[in-house]
Amino acid sequence: MNENGDRSRFLSKLNAHFANFSYADGFVRTARDAELFDELSKFVDVVTSSDHVHLKRWFRHVATFPRNEKPTLKMTWQEGGDVPLSEYLLAHIDSNGSFESIDFAEDQSIDHQKVIGAIKSLLTHEGLINSEDYVVTRISLTDEGSALSENGSHEYLVYAAIPTDGLEQPALMKQPFAKVGFGKAMKNGWIEKKGNVIMRKAADVKDTVRDDLLAIKSGRFEDVNPASKTDLQKRKLIAEAKIKGVKVSKGPGFTMQLEKPEVELTAEMLQDKSWATKNFKAYNFNALGQSLSGGHLHPLMKVRSEFREIFLQMGFTEMDTSRYVESSFWNFDALFQPQQHPARDAHDTFFIKTPEVSQEFPPEYLEKVKKVHSEGGHGSIGYRYDWSIDEAKKNVMRTHTTAVSARQLYKLANDGFKPSKFFSIDRVFRNETLDATHLAEFHQIEGVIAERNLSLAHAMGLFKSFFSKMGLDELRFKSAYNPYTEPSMEIFANVPTGDVAAHGAAGRCQRCRLRAVFGKVLLYSRRFLYKYDYFRPTMIKYGIDNIRELFGPKVDLEMVYKNPMCRLDKD
């Protein structure tokens, strides 16, 4: 409309349009009227001095209305029309005082969820409206109920299928409605059985089931007695649904002039002083705020930190566990596991393809290990077989952290023995069948103590102290067989109910294996060694049944975000 020719044609079209414009009482300027009026006001002199009589009349008439118009309240709201649903709701509240969303949606034939969405948008304006949730129960016909309302109940169809001279039962039972309807028709006294023939017993019957279904379908719920309603529910012919609605009324700050409140005070507002006329959204000091999107500690890391703290409190020193790949010498041979043992098979161990073997070993210690395997020593007779250096060179993914302990004890012996306590917590790998409680890799807790004149009583006392720091005071010690250590024990502890989380059990027994070595195989001193898997304590602590939900690609990150901090000595 910048060019005079375009403007003239535009005004002519408007003049023709307003020739039939209605000025009847009750006219309210709509949003579209306001937009057009604003556009024409840009060249008001042209409009008022033109020969377009109908346009000038409309322009003068619309100018008499307040600037902040409200939507024209039609009988029904039209989606995609001039008036947004939220504004239509305001006009409805202004006219009626209040409304209930479910009834409003049904009366206006609007999707109820759209009405709820519009109400929520109005609630963002503080004090504009009041809202109150409510629930209504609506009864509707199921698919089977709808079919019976059209065709009749099963029992009525059975009655209608029997001619006056009767019908043989096998022929009747072939009908699709007979399986349900036969027994009910007999119970109602509509039919009777004479030999193998089914006869009509009642001269005439009324299909009350269909009548009740039709009443419910048409909304006449009061016509259905409670007993019939209960029977229809048992037969799954009707279904009850609870619908949540919202009752809306005028709020203390109700107005037809919607203005979106400002949420931030900007530098521009301060410079031009427009903040003085702005409506700012009130602060909600009780809001939790936006959750940080930073990293979260995995439950295994939390439990690991708790175990590590316990060891450090007891005076242990942490060992270096950075070697995931270990030679068979340190992983098996230095621990005096025979080379033909099935645990060293590919079915239980992951062997490394590249590099396939290790080359560097302490030669003097290697010869001692070879001699003990082949001939024995320090009172033992050994395994009496030809020990192979080639087998000892093979690289594997370490199957236990005891290889770390073997290296540490060897270093301790070479540096000059002194009483020591070491621990490690790290990952090990085994070629096992995967299931709900076993993975091919898991974490292992290991501790080793080297001291002179140690006894089994020392080990038991240590474990009582260790487990008491976890909140486990009820321990049971059980002798166990282990082919590489003597004596060996297993420890059982009852986990308190509070630590079982959602399992609901009265308590759970957690096992720990204690391996004590007394002799001069690795050191000219005594030591004892213990191992503990902390996957299972973590699963118990956090109420997880399947290990794949704790570790691996199936872990739910939401679980990682929301799990609480770990305190092993607390419920």
Coordinates of C-alpha atoms in Angstrom, one line a residue:
M1 CA 0.0 0.0 0.0
N2 CA 3.0 2.3 -0.4
E3 CA 2.0 3.3 -3.9
N4 CA -1.0 5.6 -4.5
G5 CA -2.5 3.2 -7.1
D6 CA -2.3 0.2 -4.8
R7 CA -3.7 2.2 -1.9
S8 CA -6.6 3.4 -3.9
R9 CA -7.5 -0.1 -5.1
F10 CA -7.2 -1.4 -1.5
L11 CA -9.6 1.3 -0.2
S12 CA -12.1 0.6 -2.9
K13 CA -12.2 -3.1 -2.0
L14 CA -12.7 -2.2 1.7
N15 CA -15.5 0.3 0.8
A16 CA -17.3 -2.4 -1.2
H17 CA -16.8 -4.9 1.7
F18 CA -18.3 -2.5 4.3
A19 CA -21.3 -1.7 2.2
N20 CA -23.2 -4.6 3.9
F21 CA -21.5 -4.2 7.3
S22 CA -23.9 -4.7 10.3
Y23 CA -24.0 -2.0 13.0
A24 CA -26.6 -3.8 15.1
D25 CA -26.4 -3.5 18.9
G26 CA -24.0 -5.8 20.6
F27 CA -21.1 -5.2 18.1
V28 CA -17.7 -5.6 19.8
R29 CA -14.5 -4.6 18.0
T30 CA -12.5 -7.8 17.3
A31 CA -8.8 -8.3 17.0
R32 CA -9.0 -8.2 13.3
D33 CA -11.0 -4.9 13.4
A34 CA -8.2 -3.5 15.6
E35 CA -5.5 -4.5 13.2
L36 CA -7.3 -3.0 10.2
F37 CA -8.1 0.2 12.1
D38 CA -4.4 0.6 13.1
E39 CA -3.3 0.1 9.5
L40 CA -5.8 2.7 8.1
S41 CA -4.8 5.1 10.9
K42 CA -1.4 5.4 9.2
F43 CA -3.0 7.5 6.4
V44 CA -6.1 8.7 8.2
D45 CA -6.3 11.9 6.2
V46 CA -6.6 9.9 3.0
V47 CA -9.4 7.7 4.5
T48 CA -11.5 10.6 5.9
S49 CA -11.2 12.8 2.7
S50 CA -12.0 10.0 0.3
D51 CA -15.3 9.3 -1.4
H52 CA -15.5 5.8 0.2
V53 CA -18.7 6.4 2.2
H54 CA -19.0 2.9 3.7
L55 CA -15.3 2.8 4.7
K56 CA -15.5 6.2 6.4
R57 CA -18.6 5.2 8.3
W58 CA -16.9 2.0 9.5
F59 CA -13.8 3.8 10.5
R60 CA -15.6 6.4 12.5
H61 CA -17.7 3.7 14.2
V62 CA -14.8 1.5 15.2
A63 CA -12.9 4.6 16.5
T64 CA -15.5 5.0 19.2
F65 CA -14.5 1.7 20.9
P66 CA -11.9 1.3 23.6
R67 CA -8.4 0.4 22.3
N68 CA -8.2 -2.8 24.3
E69 CA -10.9 -4.8 22.6
K70 CA -12.2 -8.2 23.8
P71 CA -13.0 -11.0 21.5
T72 CA -16.5 -11.3 20.1
L73 CA -18.2 -14.1 22.0
K74 CA -19.8 -16.3 19.5
M75 CA -22.0 -19.4 20.3
T76 CA -19.0 -21.7 19.7
W77 CA -15.3 -21.3 19.3
Q78 CA -13.8 -22.0 15.9
E79 CA -10.3 -23.5 15.8
G80 CA -8.2 -21.5 13.4
G81 CA -10.5 -18.4 13.7
D82 CA -9.7 -14.9 14.7
V83 CA -9.9 -15.4 18.5
P84 CA -7.4 -17.5 20.4
L85 CA -8.9 -20.1 22.7
S86 CA -7.4 -18.5 25.8
E87 CA -9.1 -15.1 24.9
Y88 CA -12.4 -16.9 24.2
L89 CA -12.1 -18.5 27.7
L90 CA -11.6 -15.1 29.2
A91 CA -14.7 -13.8 27.5
H92 CA -16.7 -16.9 28.7
I93 CA -15.6 -16.3 32.3
D94 CA -16.4 -12.6 31.9
S95 CA -19.9 -13.5 30.8
N96 CA -20.6 -16.5 33.1
G97 CA -18.4 -16.0 36.1
S98 CA -17.0 -19.5 36.0
F99 CA -17.0 -22.8 34.1
E100 CA -15.9 -26.4 34.4
S101 CA -13.5 -27.6 31.7
I102 CA -15.1 -30.9 31.0
D103 CA -18.6 -29.5 30.5
F104 CA -17.2 -26.6 28.5
A105 CA -15.3 -28.9 26.1
E106 CA -18.4 -31.0 25.6
D107 CA -20.7 -28.1 25.0
Q108 CA -18.3 -26.4 22.6
S109 CA -17.2 -29.7 20.9
I110 CA -13.6 -28.9 21.7
D111 CA -10.8 -31.4 22.6
H112 CA -10.6 -31.3 26.4
Q113 CA -6.8 -31.3 26.4
K114 CA -6.8 -28.1 24.3
V115 CA -9.1 -26.4 26.9
I116 CA -6.7 -27.6 29.7
G117 CA -3.7 -26.1 27.7
A118 CA -5.5 -22.8 27.3
I119 CA -6.3 -22.7 31.0
K120 CA -2.6 -23.4 31.9
S121 CA -1.6 -20.5 29.7
L122 CA -4.0 -18.2 31.5
L123 CA -2.6 -19.4 34.9
T124 CA 0.8 -18.0 33.9
H125 CA -0.7 -14.6 34.5
E126 CA -0.7 -14.2 38.3
G127 CA -4.1 -13.6 39.8
L128 CA -5.9 -13.6 36.5
I129 CA -8.1 -16.7 37.2
N130 CA -8.6 -19.2 40.0
S131 CA -8.5 -22.9 39.3
E132 CA -9.6 -26.0 41.2
D133 CA -9.1 -29.5 40.1
Y134 CA -11.9 -32.0 40.2
V135 CA -12.6 -35.6 39.0
V136 CA -15.7 -36.9 37.3
T137 CA -16.5 -40.5 36.5
R138 CA -17.8 -41.2 33.1
I139 CA -19.4 -44.5 32.0
S140 CA -19.0 -45.7 28.4
L141 CA -19.7 -48.8 26.4
T142 CA -16.9 -51.2 25.5
D143 CA -16.7 -52.5 22.0
E144 CA -18.6 -55.6 23.0
G145 CA -21.2 -53.4 24.8
S146 CA -21.7 -51.3 21.7
A147 CA -22.2 -54.4 19.6
L148 CA -24.8 -55.7 22.0
S149 CA -26.6 -52.4 22.1
E150 CA -27.2 -52.7 18.4
N151 CA -27.8 -56.5 18.0
G152 CA -29.2 -57.5 21.4
S153 CA -27.7 -59.4 24.4
H154 CA -26.3 -62.9 24.1
E155 CA -29.1 -64.4 26.1
Y156 CA -31.8 -62.7 24.0
L157 CA -30.2 -63.9 20.8
V158 CA -30.2 -67.4 22.2
Y159 CA -33.9 -67.1 23.0
A160 CA -34.7 -65.6 19.6
A161 CA -32.7 -68.4 17.8
I162 CA -35.0 -71.1 19.2
P163 CA -38.1 -71.8 17.1
T164 CA -41.4 -72.6 18.7
D165 CA -40.9 -76.4 18.3
G166 CA -37.4 -76.2 19.8
L167 CA -33.8 -76.7 18.6
E168 CA -31.3 -79.4 19.3
Q169 CA -28.6 -78.3 21.7
P170 CA -25.6 -79.1 19.4
A171 CA -27.1 -77.0 16.6
L172 CA -27.8 -74.1 19.0
M173 CA -24.3 -74.2 20.5
K174 CA -22.7 -73.7 17.1
Q175 CA -24.0 -70.1 17.2
P176 CA -21.3 -67.5 18.3
F177 CA -23.6 -66.0 21.0
A178 CA -24.5 -69.4 22.5
K179 CA -21.4 -69.9 24.6
V180 CA -22.2 -66.9 26.8
G181 CA -25.9 -66.6 26.3
F182 CA -27.1 -70.2 26.9
G183 CA -26.3 -70.2 30.6
K184 CA -27.7 -66.8 31.2
A185 CA -30.9 -67.6 29.3
M186 CA -31.3 -70.8 31.4
K187 CA -30.7 -68.7 34.6
N188 CA -33.3 -66.2 33.5
G189 CA -35.9 -68.9 33.0
W190 CA -36.3 -68.0 29.3
I191 CA -35.5 -71.5 28.0
E192 CA -35.5 -75.1 29.2
K193 CA -34.0 -78.4 28.2
K194 CA -36.1 -81.4 27.2
G195 CA -33.8 -84.3 26.4
N196 CA -31.4 -83.0 23.8
V197 CA -33.8 -80.3 22.6
I198 CA -33.8 -76.7 23.9
M199 CA -37.3 -75.2 24.1
R200 CA -38.6 -71.8 24.8
K201 CA -40.0 -71.6 28.4
A202 CA -41.1 -68.0 28.5
A203 CA -43.8 -66.8 26.1
D204 CA -42.2 -63.4 25.8
V205 CA -39.0 -61.8 27.1
K206 CA -37.6 -58.3 27.5
D207 CA -33.9 -57.6 26.7
T208 CA -33.1 -55.5 29.7
V209 CA -29.4 -55.7 29.0
R210 CA -29.8 -54.0 25.7
D211 CA -32.2 -51.4 27.2
D212 CA -29.6 -50.6 29.9
L213 CA -26.8 -50.3 27.3
L214 CA -28.9 -48.0 25.1
A215 CA -29.7 -45.8 28.2
I216 CA -26.0 -45.5 29.1
K217 CA -25.1 -44.8 25.5
S218 CA -27.6 -41.9 25.4
G219 CA -26.5 -40.5 28.8
R220 CA -29.5 -41.6 30.8
F221 CA -27.5 -43.1 33.6
E222 CA -30.3 -42.6 36.1
D223 CA -32.4 -45.2 34.2
V224 CA -30.0 -48.0 35.1
N225 CA -30.3 -49.5 38.6
P226 CA -27.1 -50.2 40.5
A227 CA -27.4 -54.0 40.3
S228 CA -27.7 -53.9 36.5
K229 CA -24.7 -51.5 36.3
T230 CA -22.6 -53.9 38.4
D231 CA -23.6 -56.8 36.2
L232 CA -22.7 -54.9 33.1
Q233 CA -19.3 -54.1 34.6
K234 CA -18.7 -57.8 35.4
R235 CA -19.5 -58.7 31.9
K236 CA -17.1 -56.0 30.6
L237 CA -19.9 -54.4 28.6
I238 CA -19.3 -51.0 30.2
A239 CA -16.2 -49.2 31.5
E240 CA -15.7 -46.5 34.0
A241 CA -13.2 -43.8 33.3
K242 CA -12.1 -41.0 35.7
I243 CA -11.5 -37.7 34.0
K244 CA -9.6 -34.9 35.6
G245 CA -11.0 -31.5 35.0
V246 CA -10.5 -27.9 36.2
K247 CA -13.1 -25.5 37.5
V248 CA -12.2 -22.0 36.5
S249 CA -13.4 -18.7 38.0
K250 CA -12.4 -15.0 38.1
G251 CA -9.2 -14.3 40.0
P252 CA -8.5 -11.2 42.1
G253 CA -6.6 -9.7 39.2
F254 CA -9.1 -10.7 36.5
T255 CA -8.9 -8.5 33.3
M256 CA -9.6 -8.9 29.7
Q257 CA -6.4 -7.1 28.8
L258 CA -3.8 -9.8 28.7
E259 CA -0.2 -8.7 29.1
K260 CA 2.6 -11.2 29.3
P261 CA 4.6 -10.4 32.4
E262 CA 8.3 -9.7 32.1
V263 CA 10.7 -12.3 33.6
E264 CA 13.9 -10.3 33.5
L265 CA 15.0 -6.7 34.0
T266 CA 17.1 -5.8 31.0
A267 CA 19.7 -3.1 30.5
E268 CA 17.5 -1.5 27.8
M269 CA 14.6 -1.2 30.3
L270 CA 16.9 0.6 32.7
Q271 CA 18.2 3.0 30.0
D272 CA 14.8 4.0 28.6
K273 CA 13.0 3.7 32.0
S274 CA 10.4 1.5 30.5
W275 CA 10.7 -0.8 33.5
A276 CA 8.4 1.6 35.4
T277 CA 5.4 0.6 33.3
K278 CA 6.2 -3.1 32.9
N279 CA 4.5 -5.9 34.7
F280 CA 7.1 -8.2 36.2
K281 CA 6.5 -11.8 37.1
A282 CA 6.8 -12.4 40.9
Y283 CA 9.8 -14.4 42.1
N284 CA 9.1 -17.9 43.4
F285 CA 11.7 -18.3 46.2
N286 CA 10.4 -21.8 46.9
A287 CA 11.3 -23.1 43.4
L288 CA 14.0 -25.7 43.2
G289 CA 15.7 -24.1 40.3
Q290 CA 17.1 -25.8 37.2
S291 CA 19.0 -29.0 37.7
L292 CA 22.7 -28.9 36.8
S293 CA 23.5 -30.8 33.7
G294 CA 27.0 -31.7 34.9
G295 CA 28.4 -35.2 35.6
H296 CA 27.2 -37.4 38.3
L297 CA 29.0 -40.1 40.2
H298 CA 28.0 -43.7 39.4
P299 CA 26.8 -45.8 42.4
L300 CA 29.9 -48.0 41.9
M301 CA 32.1 -44.9 42.3
K302 CA 30.3 -43.9 45.5
V303 CA 30.6 -47.3 47.1
R304 CA 34.3 -47.6 45.9
S305 CA 35.0 -44.3 47.7
E306 CA 33.4 -45.5 50.8
F307 CA 35.4 -48.7 50.8
R308 CA 38.6 -46.8 50.1
E309 CA 38.0 -44.5 53.0
I310 CA 37.6 -47.5 55.3
F311 CA 40.9 -49.0 54.2
L312 CA 42.7 -45.7 54.7
Q313 CA 41.2 -45.3 58.2
M314 CA 42.6 -48.7 59.1
G315 CA 46.1 -47.8 58.0
F316 CA 46.3 -49.5 54.6
T317 CA 48.3 -48.2 51.6
E318 CA 46.7 -48.3 48.2
M319 CA 48.5 -50.4 45.5
D320 CA 49.1 -49.3 41.9
T321 CA 46.5 -51.2 39.8
S322 CA 47.1 -49.6 36.4
R323 CA 48.1 -52.9 34.7
Y324 CA 44.9 -54.3 33.1
V325 CA 47.1 -56.5 30.9
E326 CA 49.3 -58.9 32.9
S327 CA 51.6 -61.7 32.0
S328 CA 50.6 -65.2 32.9
F329 CA 53.7 -65.4 35.2
W330 CA 52.4 -62.7 37.6
N331 CA 48.7 -63.6 37.1
F332 CA 49.1 -67.4 37.6
D333 CA 52.6 -68.7 38.1
A334 CA 53.8 -66.4 40.8
L335 CA 50.7 -67.4 42.7
F336 CA 51.6 -71.0 42.2
Q337 CA 48.6 -71.9 40.1
P338 CA 49.7 -74.9 37.9
Q339 CA 50.0 -74.3 34.2
Q340 CA 47.6 -77.1 33.3
H341 CA 44.9 -75.7 35.6
P342 CA 41.5 -75.3 33.8
A343 CA 41.2 -71.7 35.0
R344 CA 44.1 -70.8 32.7
D345 CA 42.1 -72.1 29.7
A346 CA 40.6 -69.7 27.1
H347 CA 37.1 -70.6 28.4
D348 CA 37.9 -68.7 31.6
T349 CA 40.6 -66.2 30.6
F350 CA 40.9 -63.5 27.9
F351 CA 44.3 -63.9 26.1
I352 CA 45.9 -60.9 24.4
K353 CA 46.5 -61.2 20.7
T354 CA 48.9 -58.2 20.3
P355 CA 51.3 -58.2 22.1
E356 CA 50.9 -61.9 22.7
V357 CA 53.8 -62.3 25.1
S358 CA 55.8 -60.5 27.7
Q359 CA 59.6 -60.6 27.8
E360 CA 60.8 -59.0 31.0
F361 CA 60.8 -61.0 34.2
P362 CA 63.1 -60.9 37.3
P363 CA 65.3 -63.9 36.4
E364 CA 66.2 -64.9 39.9
Y365 CA 62.6 -64.9 41.1
L366 CA 61.5 -66.7 37.9
E367 CA 63.9 -69.5 38.6
K368 CA 62.6 -69.8 42.2
V369 CA 59.0 -69.9 41.0
K370 CA 59.9 -72.6 38.4
K371 CA 61.6 -74.7 41.0
V372 CA 58.7 -74.6 43.4
H373 CA 56.3 -75.6 40.6
S374 CA 58.5 -78.4 39.4
E375 CA 60.2 -79.7 42.6
G376 CA 58.6 -77.9 45.5
G377 CA 60.4 -76.0 48.3
H378 CA 60.0 -74.7 51.8
G379 CA 58.4 -78.0 52.9
S380 CA 56.2 -78.6 49.8
I381 CA 56.8 -81.1 47.0
G382 CA 55.5 -78.9 44.2
Y383 CA 53.3 -80.0 41.4
R384 CA 56.0 -82.2 39.8
Y385 CA 55.6 -81.3 36.1
D386 CA 57.8 -79.6 33.5
W387 CA 57.2 -75.9 34.0
S388 CA 57.2 -73.9 30.7
I389 CA 58.5 -70.4 30.3
D390 CA 56.5 -70.0 27.1
E391 CA 53.3 -70.5 29.0
A392 CA 54.3 -68.0 31.6
K393 CA 55.0 -65.4 28.9
K394 CA 51.4 -65.3 27.6
N395 CA 49.7 -62.0 28.2
V396 CA 46.2 -62.0 29.6
M397 CA 43.6 -59.6 30.8
R398 CA 44.2 -60.0 34.6
T399 CA 41.7 -62.4 36.1
H400 CA 42.2 -61.0 39.7
T401 CA 44.0 -58.2 41.4
T402 CA 46.1 -60.8 43.3
A403 CA 48.6 -60.3 40.5
V404 CA 49.0 -56.8 41.9
S405 CA 49.5 -58.2 45.4
A406 CA 52.2 -60.6 44.1
R407 CA 54.2 -57.8 42.5
Q408 CA 53.8 -55.7 45.7
L409 CA 55.0 -58.5 48.0
Y410 CA 58.0 -59.2 45.7
K411 CA 58.9 -55.5 45.8
L412 CA 58.5 -55.5 49.6
A413 CA 60.9 -58.5 49.9
N414 CA 63.5 -56.9 47.7
D415 CA 63.3 -53.5 49.5
G416 CA 63.8 -55.0 52.9
F417 CA 60.8 -56.5 54.8
K418 CA 58.8 -54.3 57.1
P419 CA 55.3 -54.9 58.4
S420 CA 52.9 -53.6 55.7
K421 CA 49.2 -53.4 54.9
F422 CA 48.1 -52.9 51.3
F423 CA 44.8 -52.8 49.4
S424 CA 43.5 -52.4 45.9
I425 CA 40.1 -51.8 44.3
D426 CA 40.0 -52.2 40.6
R427 CA 38.6 -54.0 37.6
V428 CA 39.3 -57.7 36.6
F429 CA 38.2 -59.7 33.6
R430 CA 37.0 -63.2 33.2
N431 CA 35.6 -65.1 30.2
E432 CA 32.3 -66.0 32.0
T433 CA 28.8 -66.6 30.8
L434 CA 26.8 -63.4 31.2
D435 CA 23.6 -63.4 33.2
A436 CA 21.7 -61.2 35.7
T437 CA 24.5 -61.5 38.4
H438 CA 27.7 -62.1 36.3
L439 CA 29.6 -60.0 33.8
A440 CA 32.8 -60.6 31.9
E441 CA 34.4 -57.7 33.9
F442 CA 33.8 -56.7 37.5
H443 CA 35.5 -54.8 40.3
Q444 CA 37.4 -56.6 43.1
I445 CA 38.5 -55.4 46.5
E446 CA 41.7 -57.0 47.7
G447 CA 43.8 -56.5 50.8
V448 CA 47.1 -58.1 51.9
I449 CA 48.9 -57.9 55.3
A450 CA 52.5 -58.9 55.7
E451 CA 53.8 -59.3 59.3
R452 CA 55.7 -61.8 61.5
N453 CA 53.8 -64.1 63.9
L454 CA 50.4 -63.6 62.3
S455 CA 47.6 -66.0 63.1
L456 CA 44.1 -66.7 61.9
A457 CA 42.8 -64.8 65.0
H458 CA 44.5 -61.7 63.7
A459 CA 42.6 -62.1 60.4
M460 CA 39.2 -62.6 62.1
G461 CA 39.8 -59.6 64.3
L462 CA 40.7 -57.5 61.3
F463 CA 37.5 -58.5 59.5
K464 CA 35.3 -57.7 62.5
S465 CA 36.8 -54.2 62.5
F466 CA 36.5 -53.9 58.7
F467 CA 32.8 -55.0 58.5
S468 CA 31.8 -53.0 61.6
K469 CA 32.7 -49.8 59.7
M470 CA 30.2 -50.9 57.1
G471 CA 27.5 -51.3 59.8
L472 CA 27.7 -55.1 59.8
D473 CA 28.3 -56.5 63.2
E474 CA 26.8 -60.0 62.9
L475 CA 29.5 -62.1 61.2
R476 CA 29.9 -65.8 60.8
F477 CA 33.2 -67.4 59.8
K478 CA 33.2 -70.7 57.9
S479 CA 36.2 -72.9 56.9
A480 CA 36.5 -73.2 53.1
Y481 CA 38.7 -75.1 50.7
N482 CA 41.0 -73.2 48.3
P483 CA 43.6 -75.1 46.4
Y484 CA 46.3 -72.4 46.7
T485 CA 45.9 -71.1 50.3
E486 CA 45.8 -72.7 53.7
P487 CA 43.8 -72.0 55.8
S488 CA 41.0 -70.4 53.9
M489 CA 37.7 -69.0 55.2
E490 CA 34.5 -67.5 54.1
I491 CA 32.7 -64.7 56.0
F492 CA 29.0 -64.3 56.1
A493 CA 27.3 -61.1 57.2
N494 CA 23.6 -60.3 57.6
V495 CA 22.7 -57.1 55.7
P496 CA 20.2 -54.9 57.8
T497 CA 16.7 -54.5 56.3
G498 CA 17.3 -50.8 55.7
D499 CA 20.1 -51.5 53.3
V500 CA 18.0 -53.8 51.1
A501 CA 16.2 -50.8 49.8
A502 CA 13.1 -51.8 47.8
H503 CA 13.7 -55.6 48.1
G504 CA 11.6 -55.9 51.2
A505 CA 13.6 -58.8 52.6
A506 CA 14.2 -59.2 56.3
G507 CA 17.9 -59.3 55.6
R508 CA 20.4 -60.5 53.1
C509 CA 23.5 -62.6 53.6
Q510 CA 26.6 -61.2 51.9
R511 CA 29.7 -63.4 51.5
C512 CA 33.3 -62.5 51.6
R513 CA 36.2 -64.9 50.9
L514 CA 39.3 -64.8 53.2
R515 CA 42.4 -66.5 52.0
A516 CA 45.2 -66.8 54.5
V517 CA 48.7 -67.9 53.6
F518 CA 51.2 -69.0 56.2
G519 CA 54.6 -70.1 55.0
K520 CA 57.6 -68.9 53.1
V521 CA 56.4 -69.2 49.5
L522 CA 56.3 -65.5 48.5
L523 CA 58.1 -64.0 51.5
Y524 CA 60.1 -65.1 54.4
S525 CA 57.3 -64.0 56.6
R526 CA 53.6 -64.6 57.1
R527 CA 50.8 -62.9 55.3
F528 CA 47.1 -63.2 54.8
L529 CA 45.1 -62.1 51.8
Y530 CA 41.4 -61.4 51.4
K531 CA 39.2 -60.6 48.4
Y532 CA 35.8 -59.0 48.2
D533 CA 33.5 -58.1 45.2
Y534 CA 31.8 -54.8 45.7
F535 CA 29.3 -55.1 42.9
R536 CA 26.9 -57.1 45.1
P537 CA 27.1 -54.7 48.1
T538 CA 26.3 -51.9 45.6
M539 CA 23.3 -53.8 44.2
I540 CA 22.0 -54.4 47.7
K541 CA 22.6 -50.9 48.8
Y542 CA 20.7 -49.4 45.9
G543 CA 18.1 -52.1 45.5
I544 CA 19.2 -53.3 42.1
D545 CA 18.5 -57.0 41.1
N546 CA 20.1 -57.2 37.7
I547 CA 23.8 -56.4 37.4
R548 CA 23.3 -55.2 33.8
E549 CA 21.3 -52.3 35.2
L550 CA 24.3 -51.3 37.3
F551 CA 27.1 -51.7 34.8
G552 CA 27.3 -51.8 31.0
P553 CA 25.4 -50.3 28.1
K554 CA 21.9 -50.9 29.6
V555 CA 22.5 -48.6 32.6
D556 CA 19.7 -46.0 33.0
L557 CA 21.3 -42.6 33.3
E558 CA 18.3 -41.4 35.3
M559 CA 19.3 -43.9 38.0
V560 CA 22.9 -42.5 38.0
Y561 CA 21.5 -38.9 38.3
K562 CA 19.1 -39.6 41.2
N563 CA 20.7 -42.2 43.4
P564 CA 21.7 -41.0 46.8
M565 CA 25.1 -40.7 48.4
C566 CA 26.6 -43.9 49.9
R567 CA 27.0 -44.4 53.6
L568 CA 27.7 -48.1 54.2
D569 CA 27.2 -47.7 58.0
K570 CA 23.8 -46.0 57.7
D571 CA 20.4 -47.4 56.8

